[in-house]
Amino acid sequence: MLWETDKINYMMQDVESGLELALEERKELGLSIPENFGVQIEFYTKNKAYAYVEADKNQIVLNSFIIALDSLEGKKLEKARYAKSYFDSVNNLFGNIGSDSMLKFMNEPEKMFSITEFLAGDFEEYKKKLENSGIDYEHSKKEIIRAGASVKNIINEILPDIDYGFLKLYSNHLRHELDHLSFIESPIYKKVENQLMTLKGALKFSEEISEVIEESRFKWTLEHEATQYLKQMAKESSAFETRALFFTLIPLGGLKKADFDSATEEVINYFHQNYLISGSLKHEIIKVLSKVESHEKKISQKTENYLIMNGEPSNLLENPRLEESDRKRAVHIIKNRLPEWTRYFEKTAKIAAAAHGRTFKNNPGLMKEAEESASCFEEYIRCLQK
C-alpha cells in the first residue's frame, strides 16, 4: 500500500534533484561539502530527518510522514497526530524497528506482537525493564492492537496529502542534515566531540564512584564533572545546530539575500523552543541532572521518564507513574536546576547563532576555514569574526 517501488523511485528522483541543488548552493557559498554519503526516505521515525556516520557509511534519512505533518491542517492534522501517537507507542515498546515493520504493526498488530515477542528472547525480563521505566506493556499492547484498524484507515485517507507535503517541505530538512554531515566530517567536530566524550567518560566514572562511596567529596566531584560535561555539550550543540537551522528557516536560494538579523532571531527562538523546551537537548540535560540528584538515593527510571516528559504532551498510549519518594527531587530538578541550564544553553546558542548569521551575510567561506583550523568552540567563533 504505502511503499510501492514506483512511488519510492518517483520520490527519490525528486529528492536527488533537490540534493543536486543543495550541493550547488553549498559550492556557491564556499561551504564544505560531505563526501561518499547516501540519502534514503523512511515513512516514520521519531525525527523529521537525521544524519549519521557509522564506519564508512554516511547517510541522511528523511522521514516523509513526520516532515509532512507541517503541511497538514484541521481534521487531517488532528488525524495525523493520532496516527503519530500510535507509531510513537510502538516505537516506545520496541525501539526503532524501521518503517516496514512499523507499517506491518498497523496492518497486522496481533501477528506482529507475536513475532516480536518471540524474537525478543527472555521476554518477561524485557517486559520488566519496560515496566520499570514507566511503560505498562500489556496496556500499551492492548491499545495498539485496538487502534490498528483506525490508524490504517487514517493513513489510507491522508496518504496523498503526506506524499504531497513531503515533496513540498523536504528540501530545507535535507539542507539542514547536509550541513550536519559536513560538520561531522570536519576537523573541528572531531576535536570537540573527542573533548565531549572525554568529559562523558569522567562523568560516568564519577557516577560509579559516588554510587559506592557515600562521601560528600565524591558528590562534589560528580557535580563538577556534570557541569563540565553540560558546558561542553552546550558549545557543541550550539555550533552544530544553529548553523544548520539557517538552512531549515531560509529556503533554497535565499541565503544570499536574507535579512540575517531577523533570521538570527528566528534561529535562536527555534533552538530554544524545539531543542531546549521540548526537544532532545532538554532530555539530555535532565539525564545528567538526574545522575547528580541520584548520589544519595538513585532516582528510578520511572521518575527520570517523568522528568523528561514533564511539561510536554504525554504519549497517547502511555501512563507513566512517578514514584512518590522521588517527587521532591523531581520537582527540584524541573523547577530549579533545569531552568539554570536552559539559560546557559540559550546564551551559548545566541553567541553561535550571531556568529553564523554575520558569516552567512558577509563571508560564508569563513565557516569552512574555521572548521579546518579551530581546535575548540571559542576558537571556532573567533575564526568567524575575522
Coordinates of C-alpha atoms in Angstrom, one line a residue:
M1 CA 0.0 0.0 0.0
L2 CA 2.4 2.6 1.2
W3 CA 5.8 1.7 -0.1
E4 CA 5.3 0.6 -3.7
T5 CA 8.5 0.6 -5.7
D6 CA 7.3 3.0 -8.3
K7 CA 6.3 5.6 -5.6
I8 CA 9.7 5.3 -3.8
N9 CA 11.5 5.7 -7.1
Y10 CA 9.4 8.7 -8.0
M11 CA 10.1 10.4 -4.7
M12 CA 13.8 9.6 -4.7
Q13 CA 14.1 11.2 -8.2
D14 CA 12.7 14.4 -6.7
V15 CA 15.0 14.2 -3.7
E16 CA 18.0 13.5 -5.9
S17 CA 17.2 16.7 -7.9
G18 CA 16.8 18.6 -4.6
L19 CA 20.2 17.2 -3.4
E20 CA 21.9 18.5 -6.5
L21 CA 20.5 22.0 -5.9
A22 CA 21.5 21.8 -2.2
L23 CA 25.1 20.8 -3.1
E24 CA 25.3 23.5 -5.7
E25 CA 24.2 26.0 -3.1
R26 CA 27.0 25.0 -0.7
K27 CA 29.5 25.2 -3.5
E28 CA 28.4 28.7 -4.4
L29 CA 28.6 29.8 -0.8
G30 CA 32.1 28.3 -0.3
L31 CA 30.9 25.8 2.3
S32 CA 32.3 22.4 3.0
I33 CA 30.7 19.5 1.1
P34 CA 30.5 16.0 2.5
E35 CA 31.8 13.0 0.6
N36 CA 30.5 9.5 0.0
F37 CA 27.1 9.6 1.5
G38 CA 23.6 8.5 0.6
V39 CA 20.1 9.7 1.1
Q40 CA 17.1 7.5 2.0
I41 CA 13.4 8.1 2.6
E42 CA 11.6 6.4 5.5
F43 CA 7.9 6.6 6.2
Y44 CA 8.3 7.0 10.0
T45 CA 10.9 7.5 12.7
K46 CA 10.6 10.0 15.6
N47 CA 12.8 12.6 14.0
K48 CA 11.9 14.5 10.8
A49 CA 15.4 13.9 9.5
Y50 CA 18.8 12.9 10.7
A51 CA 22.4 12.3 9.5
Y52 CA 24.8 9.8 10.8
V53 CA 28.3 8.4 10.2
E54 CA 28.9 4.8 11.0
A55 CA 32.2 3.3 10.0
D56 CA 32.4 4.2 6.3
K57 CA 28.6 4.6 6.0
N58 CA 27.4 8.2 5.8
Q59 CA 23.7 8.7 5.5
I60 CA 20.9 11.2 5.5
V61 CA 17.5 9.9 6.4
L62 CA 14.3 11.8 5.6
N63 CA 11.1 10.8 7.3
S64 CA 8.1 11.5 5.0
F65 CA 5.3 11.3 7.5
I66 CA 6.9 13.5 10.1
I67 CA 8.0 16.1 7.6
A68 CA 4.6 16.2 6.0
L69 CA 2.8 16.9 9.3
D70 CA 3.8 20.6 9.0
S71 CA 1.8 20.8 5.8
L72 CA -1.5 19.5 7.2
E73 CA -4.3 21.5 8.8
G74 CA -7.6 21.0 10.5
K75 CA -9.1 17.5 10.7
K76 CA -6.3 16.0 8.7
L77 CA -3.7 17.3 11.0
E78 CA -5.7 16.0 14.0
K79 CA -5.9 12.5 12.5
A80 CA -2.2 12.5 11.5
R81 CA -1.3 13.4 15.1
Y82 CA -3.3 10.5 16.4
A83 CA -1.5 8.2 13.9
K84 CA 1.8 9.6 15.1
S85 CA 1.0 8.8 18.7
Y86 CA 0.2 5.3 17.6
F87 CA 3.6 4.9 15.8
D88 CA 5.3 6.5 18.8
S89 CA 3.8 4.0 21.1
V90 CA 5.1 1.0 19.0
N91 CA 8.4 2.8 18.9
N92 CA 8.5 3.1 22.7
L93 CA 7.8 -0.6 23.1
F94 CA 10.3 -2.0 20.6
G95 CA 12.7 0.8 19.7
N96 CA 13.4 2.0 16.1
I97 CA 12.1 -1.0 14.3
G98 CA 12.1 0.6 10.8
S99 CA 9.3 1.8 8.6
D100 CA 8.4 -1.6 7.1
S101 CA 7.9 -3.3 10.5
M102 CA 6.1 -0.2 11.8
L103 CA 3.6 -0.4 9.0
K104 CA 3.1 -4.1 9.5
F105 CA 2.1 -3.4 13.1
M106 CA -0.6 -1.1 11.7
N107 CA -1.8 -3.7 9.3
E108 CA -1.4 -6.9 11.4
P109 CA -0.8 -5.8 15.0
E110 CA -1.6 -9.2 16.7
K111 CA 0.7 -11.1 14.3
M112 CA 3.5 -8.6 14.7
F113 CA 3.3 -8.7 18.5
S114 CA 3.6 -12.5 18.4
I115 CA 6.6 -12.3 16.1
T116 CA 8.3 -9.5 18.1
E117 CA 7.8 -11.2 21.4
F118 CA 9.1 -14.5 20.1
L119 CA 12.3 -12.8 18.7
A120 CA 12.9 -10.9 21.9
G121 CA 14.4 -13.8 23.8
D122 CA 13.7 -13.5 27.5
F123 CA 10.6 -11.5 27.0
E124 CA 9.4 -11.5 30.6
E125 CA 12.7 -9.8 31.5
Y126 CA 12.2 -7.3 28.7
K127 CA 8.7 -6.5 30.0
K128 CA 10.0 -6.0 33.4
K129 CA 12.6 -3.4 32.1
L130 CA 9.8 -1.6 30.3
E131 CA 7.6 -1.5 33.3
N132 CA 10.5 -0.3 35.5
S133 CA 10.8 2.6 33.0
G134 CA 7.2 3.5 33.5
I135 CA 5.6 1.7 30.4
D136 CA 2.7 -0.6 31.1
Y137 CA 3.4 -3.2 28.3
E138 CA 0.1 -5.1 28.5
H139 CA -1.9 -1.9 28.5
S140 CA 0.1 -0.5 25.5
K141 CA -0.2 -3.7 23.6
K142 CA -4.0 -3.8 24.1
E143 CA -4.3 -0.2 22.9
I144 CA -2.0 -0.7 19.9
I145 CA -4.0 -3.7 18.7
R146 CA -7.3 -1.9 19.3
A147 CA -6.2 1.2 17.4
G148 CA -4.5 -0.5 14.4
A149 CA -7.5 -0.6 12.1
S150 CA -8.4 3.1 12.8
V151 CA -4.8 4.2 12.1
K152 CA -4.7 2.2 8.9
N153 CA -7.9 4.0 7.7
I154 CA -6.4 7.3 8.6
I155 CA -3.2 6.7 6.7
N156 CA -5.1 5.5 3.7
E157 CA -7.2 8.7 3.8
I158 CA -4.4 11.2 4.2
L159 CA -1.6 9.4 2.3
P160 CA -1.9 11.6 -0.8
D161 CA -1.5 14.7 1.5
I162 CA 1.5 13.1 3.2
D163 CA 3.2 12.5 -0.2
Y164 CA 2.4 16.0 -1.4
G165 CA 3.5 17.6 1.9
F166 CA 6.8 15.7 2.0
L167 CA 7.8 16.7 -1.5
K168 CA 6.8 20.3 -0.7
L169 CA 8.8 20.5 2.5
Y170 CA 11.7 18.1 2.5
S171 CA 14.3 20.5 0.9
N172 CA 15.1 22.5 4.0
H173 CA 15.4 19.4 6.1
L174 CA 17.7 17.9 3.5
R175 CA 19.9 21.0 3.5
H176 CA 19.9 21.0 7.4
E177 CA 21.1 17.4 7.5
L178 CA 23.6 18.1 4.7
D179 CA 25.1 20.8 6.8
H180 CA 25.3 18.4 9.8
L181 CA 27.0 15.8 7.7
S182 CA 29.6 18.4 6.6
F183 CA 30.2 19.4 10.2
I184 CA 30.5 15.8 11.3
E185 CA 33.3 15.2 8.8
S186 CA 35.2 18.4 9.7
P187 CA 38.3 18.5 11.9
I188 CA 36.7 20.9 14.4
Y189 CA 33.8 18.5 15.1
K190 CA 36.2 15.6 15.7
K191 CA 38.1 17.7 18.2
V192 CA 35.1 19.0 20.0
E193 CA 33.4 15.5 20.0
N194 CA 36.6 14.0 21.5
Q195 CA 36.5 16.6 24.2
L196 CA 32.9 15.8 24.9
M197 CA 33.5 12.0 25.0
T198 CA 36.4 12.5 27.5
L199 CA 34.1 14.5 29.8
K200 CA 31.4 11.9 29.4
G201 CA 33.8 9.2 30.5
A202 CA 34.8 11.3 33.5
L203 CA 31.2 11.8 34.4
K204 CA 30.4 8.1 34.2
F205 CA 33.4 7.3 36.4
S206 CA 32.4 9.9 39.0
E207 CA 28.8 8.4 38.9
E208 CA 30.1 4.9 39.5
I209 CA 32.4 6.0 42.4
S210 CA 29.6 8.1 44.0
E211 CA 27.3 5.0 44.0
V212 CA 29.8 3.0 46.0
I213 CA 31.3 5.6 48.3
E214 CA 29.0 7.9 50.3
E215 CA 31.3 10.8 50.9
S216 CA 30.4 14.4 50.2
R217 CA 33.6 15.0 48.2
F218 CA 32.5 12.4 45.7
K219 CA 29.2 14.1 45.3
W220 CA 31.1 17.4 44.7
T221 CA 33.2 15.6 42.0
L222 CA 30.1 14.2 40.3
E223 CA 28.5 17.7 40.3
H224 CA 31.8 19.2 38.9
E225 CA 32.0 16.6 36.1
A226 CA 28.4 17.1 35.2
T227 CA 28.9 20.8 35.0
Q228 CA 31.9 20.4 32.7
Y229 CA 30.1 17.9 30.5
L230 CA 27.0 20.1 30.2
K231 CA 29.1 23.2 29.3
Q232 CA 30.8 21.3 26.6
M233 CA 27.5 19.9 25.3
A234 CA 26.2 23.4 25.1
K235 CA 29.1 24.5 23.0
E236 CA 28.9 21.6 20.6
S237 CA 25.2 21.6 20.2
S238 CA 25.1 25.4 19.7
A239 CA 27.7 25.3 16.9
F240 CA 26.3 22.2 15.3
E241 CA 22.6 23.2 15.4
T242 CA 22.4 26.9 15.0
R243 CA 24.3 26.8 11.7
A244 CA 22.1 24.1 10.3
L245 CA 19.0 25.9 11.4
F246 CA 19.7 28.7 8.9
F247 CA 19.1 26.1 6.2
T248 CA 15.9 25.0 8.0
L249 CA 14.5 28.5 8.2
I250 CA 15.8 30.1 5.0
P251 CA 14.6 28.4 1.7
L252 CA 16.9 27.3 -1.1
G253 CA 18.3 30.3 -2.9
G254 CA 17.6 32.7 0.0
L255 CA 20.9 32.7 1.8
K256 CA 22.4 35.4 -0.5
K257 CA 19.6 37.9 0.2
A258 CA 18.1 37.1 3.6
D259 CA 17.6 39.6 6.4
F260 CA 20.2 37.9 8.7
D261 CA 19.3 40.0 11.8
S262 CA 15.8 38.6 11.6
A263 CA 17.0 35.2 10.6
T264 CA 19.3 35.0 13.6
E265 CA 16.5 35.8 16.0
E266 CA 14.4 33.1 14.3
V267 CA 17.2 30.6 14.7
I268 CA 17.6 31.4 18.4
N269 CA 13.9 31.1 19.0
Y270 CA 13.7 27.8 17.1
F271 CA 16.6 26.4 19.1
H272 CA 15.1 27.5 22.4
Q273 CA 11.6 26.1 21.6
N274 CA 12.5 22.9 19.7
Y275 CA 15.7 21.8 21.5
L276 CA 15.5 23.2 25.0
I277 CA 11.8 23.5 25.8
S278 CA 10.5 20.3 24.2
G279 CA 13.4 18.6 22.4
S280 CA 16.4 16.3 22.7
L281 CA 18.7 18.7 24.5
K282 CA 16.2 19.1 27.3
H283 CA 16.1 15.3 27.7
E284 CA 19.9 15.1 27.8
I285 CA 20.2 17.8 30.4
I286 CA 17.7 16.1 32.6
K287 CA 19.5 12.8 32.3
V288 CA 22.7 14.4 33.5
L289 CA 21.0 16.3 36.3
S290 CA 19.3 13.1 37.4
K291 CA 22.7 11.4 37.8
V292 CA 23.7 14.2 40.2
E293 CA 20.5 14.0 42.2
S294 CA 20.9 10.2 42.4
H295 CA 24.0 10.5 44.6
E296 CA 22.2 9.8 47.9
K297 CA 19.4 7.6 46.5
K298 CA 19.2 6.5 42.9
I299 CA 16.3 8.1 41.1
S300 CA 14.1 5.4 39.5
Q301 CA 13.8 5.1 35.7
K302 CA 10.1 5.9 36.1
T303 CA 11.0 9.2 37.7
E304 CA 13.5 10.0 35.0
N305 CA 10.9 9.4 32.3
Y306 CA 8.5 11.6 34.2
L307 CA 11.1 14.4 34.2
I308 CA 11.7 14.1 30.5
M309 CA 8.0 14.2 29.7
N310 CA 7.1 16.9 32.2
G311 CA 5.6 19.9 30.5
E312 CA 5.1 18.0 27.3
P313 CA 2.1 16.1 25.9
S314 CA 2.5 12.5 27.2
N315 CA 2.3 9.7 24.7
L316 CA -1.3 8.8 23.9
L317 CA -0.9 5.2 24.9
E318 CA 1.3 5.6 27.9
N319 CA 0.6 6.2 31.6
P320 CA 3.9 6.9 33.3
R321 CA 3.7 6.8 37.1
L322 CA 6.0 8.9 39.3
E323 CA 7.2 7.3 42.4
E324 CA 6.1 9.3 45.4
S325 CA 9.5 9.1 47.1
D326 CA 11.2 10.9 44.2
R327 CA 8.6 13.6 43.8
K328 CA 10.5 16.3 45.7
R329 CA 13.7 15.8 43.9
A330 CA 11.9 15.6 40.6
V331 CA 10.3 19.0 41.2
H332 CA 13.7 20.4 42.3
I333 CA 15.3 19.4 39.0
I334 CA 12.5 20.7 36.9
K335 CA 11.9 24.0 38.8
N336 CA 15.5 24.9 39.9
R337 CA 18.2 23.0 38.0
L338 CA 16.8 22.7 34.5
P339 CA 16.0 26.5 34.1
E340 CA 19.5 27.3 35.1
W341 CA 21.0 25.1 32.3
T342 CA 18.3 26.1 29.8
R343 CA 19.5 29.7 30.2
Y344 CA 23.2 28.6 29.8
F345 CA 22.5 26.7 26.6
E346 CA 20.4 29.5 25.2
K347 CA 23.2 32.0 26.0
T348 CA 25.8 29.8 24.2
A349 CA 23.4 29.4 21.2
K350 CA 23.0 33.1 20.9
I351 CA 26.7 33.5 20.5
A352 CA 26.9 30.8 17.9
A353 CA 23.8 32.0 16.0
A354 CA 25.0 35.6 15.9
A355 CA 28.4 34.5 14.6
H356 CA 26.9 32.2 11.9
G357 CA 24.4 34.9 10.9
R358 CA 27.1 37.5 10.3
T359 CA 29.3 35.0 8.5
F360 CA 26.4 33.9 6.1
K361 CA 25.9 37.6 5.4
N362 CA 29.5 38.7 4.9
N363 CA 31.7 35.7 4.0
P364 CA 30.2 32.2 4.2
G365 CA 33.5 30.7 3.2
L366 CA 34.9 31.5 6.6
M367 CA 32.9 28.7 8.0
K368 CA 35.0 26.1 6.0
E369 CA 38.2 27.8 7.2
A370 CA 37.0 27.8 10.8
E371 CA 36.1 24.1 10.6
E372 CA 39.6 23.2 9.4
S373 CA 41.7 25.5 11.7
A374 CA 39.9 25.8 15.0
S375 CA 40.5 23.4 17.9
C376 CA 37.7 24.4 20.2
F377 CA 34.3 26.2 20.2
E378 CA 35.8 29.6 21.3
E379 CA 38.4 29.5 18.6
Y380 CA 35.8 28.5 16.0
I381 CA 33.7 31.5 16.9
R382 CA 36.8 33.8 16.8
C383 CA 37.6 32.5 13.3
L384 CA 34.1 33.5 12.2
Q385 CA 34.6 37.0 13.5
K386 CA 37.7 37.8 11.3

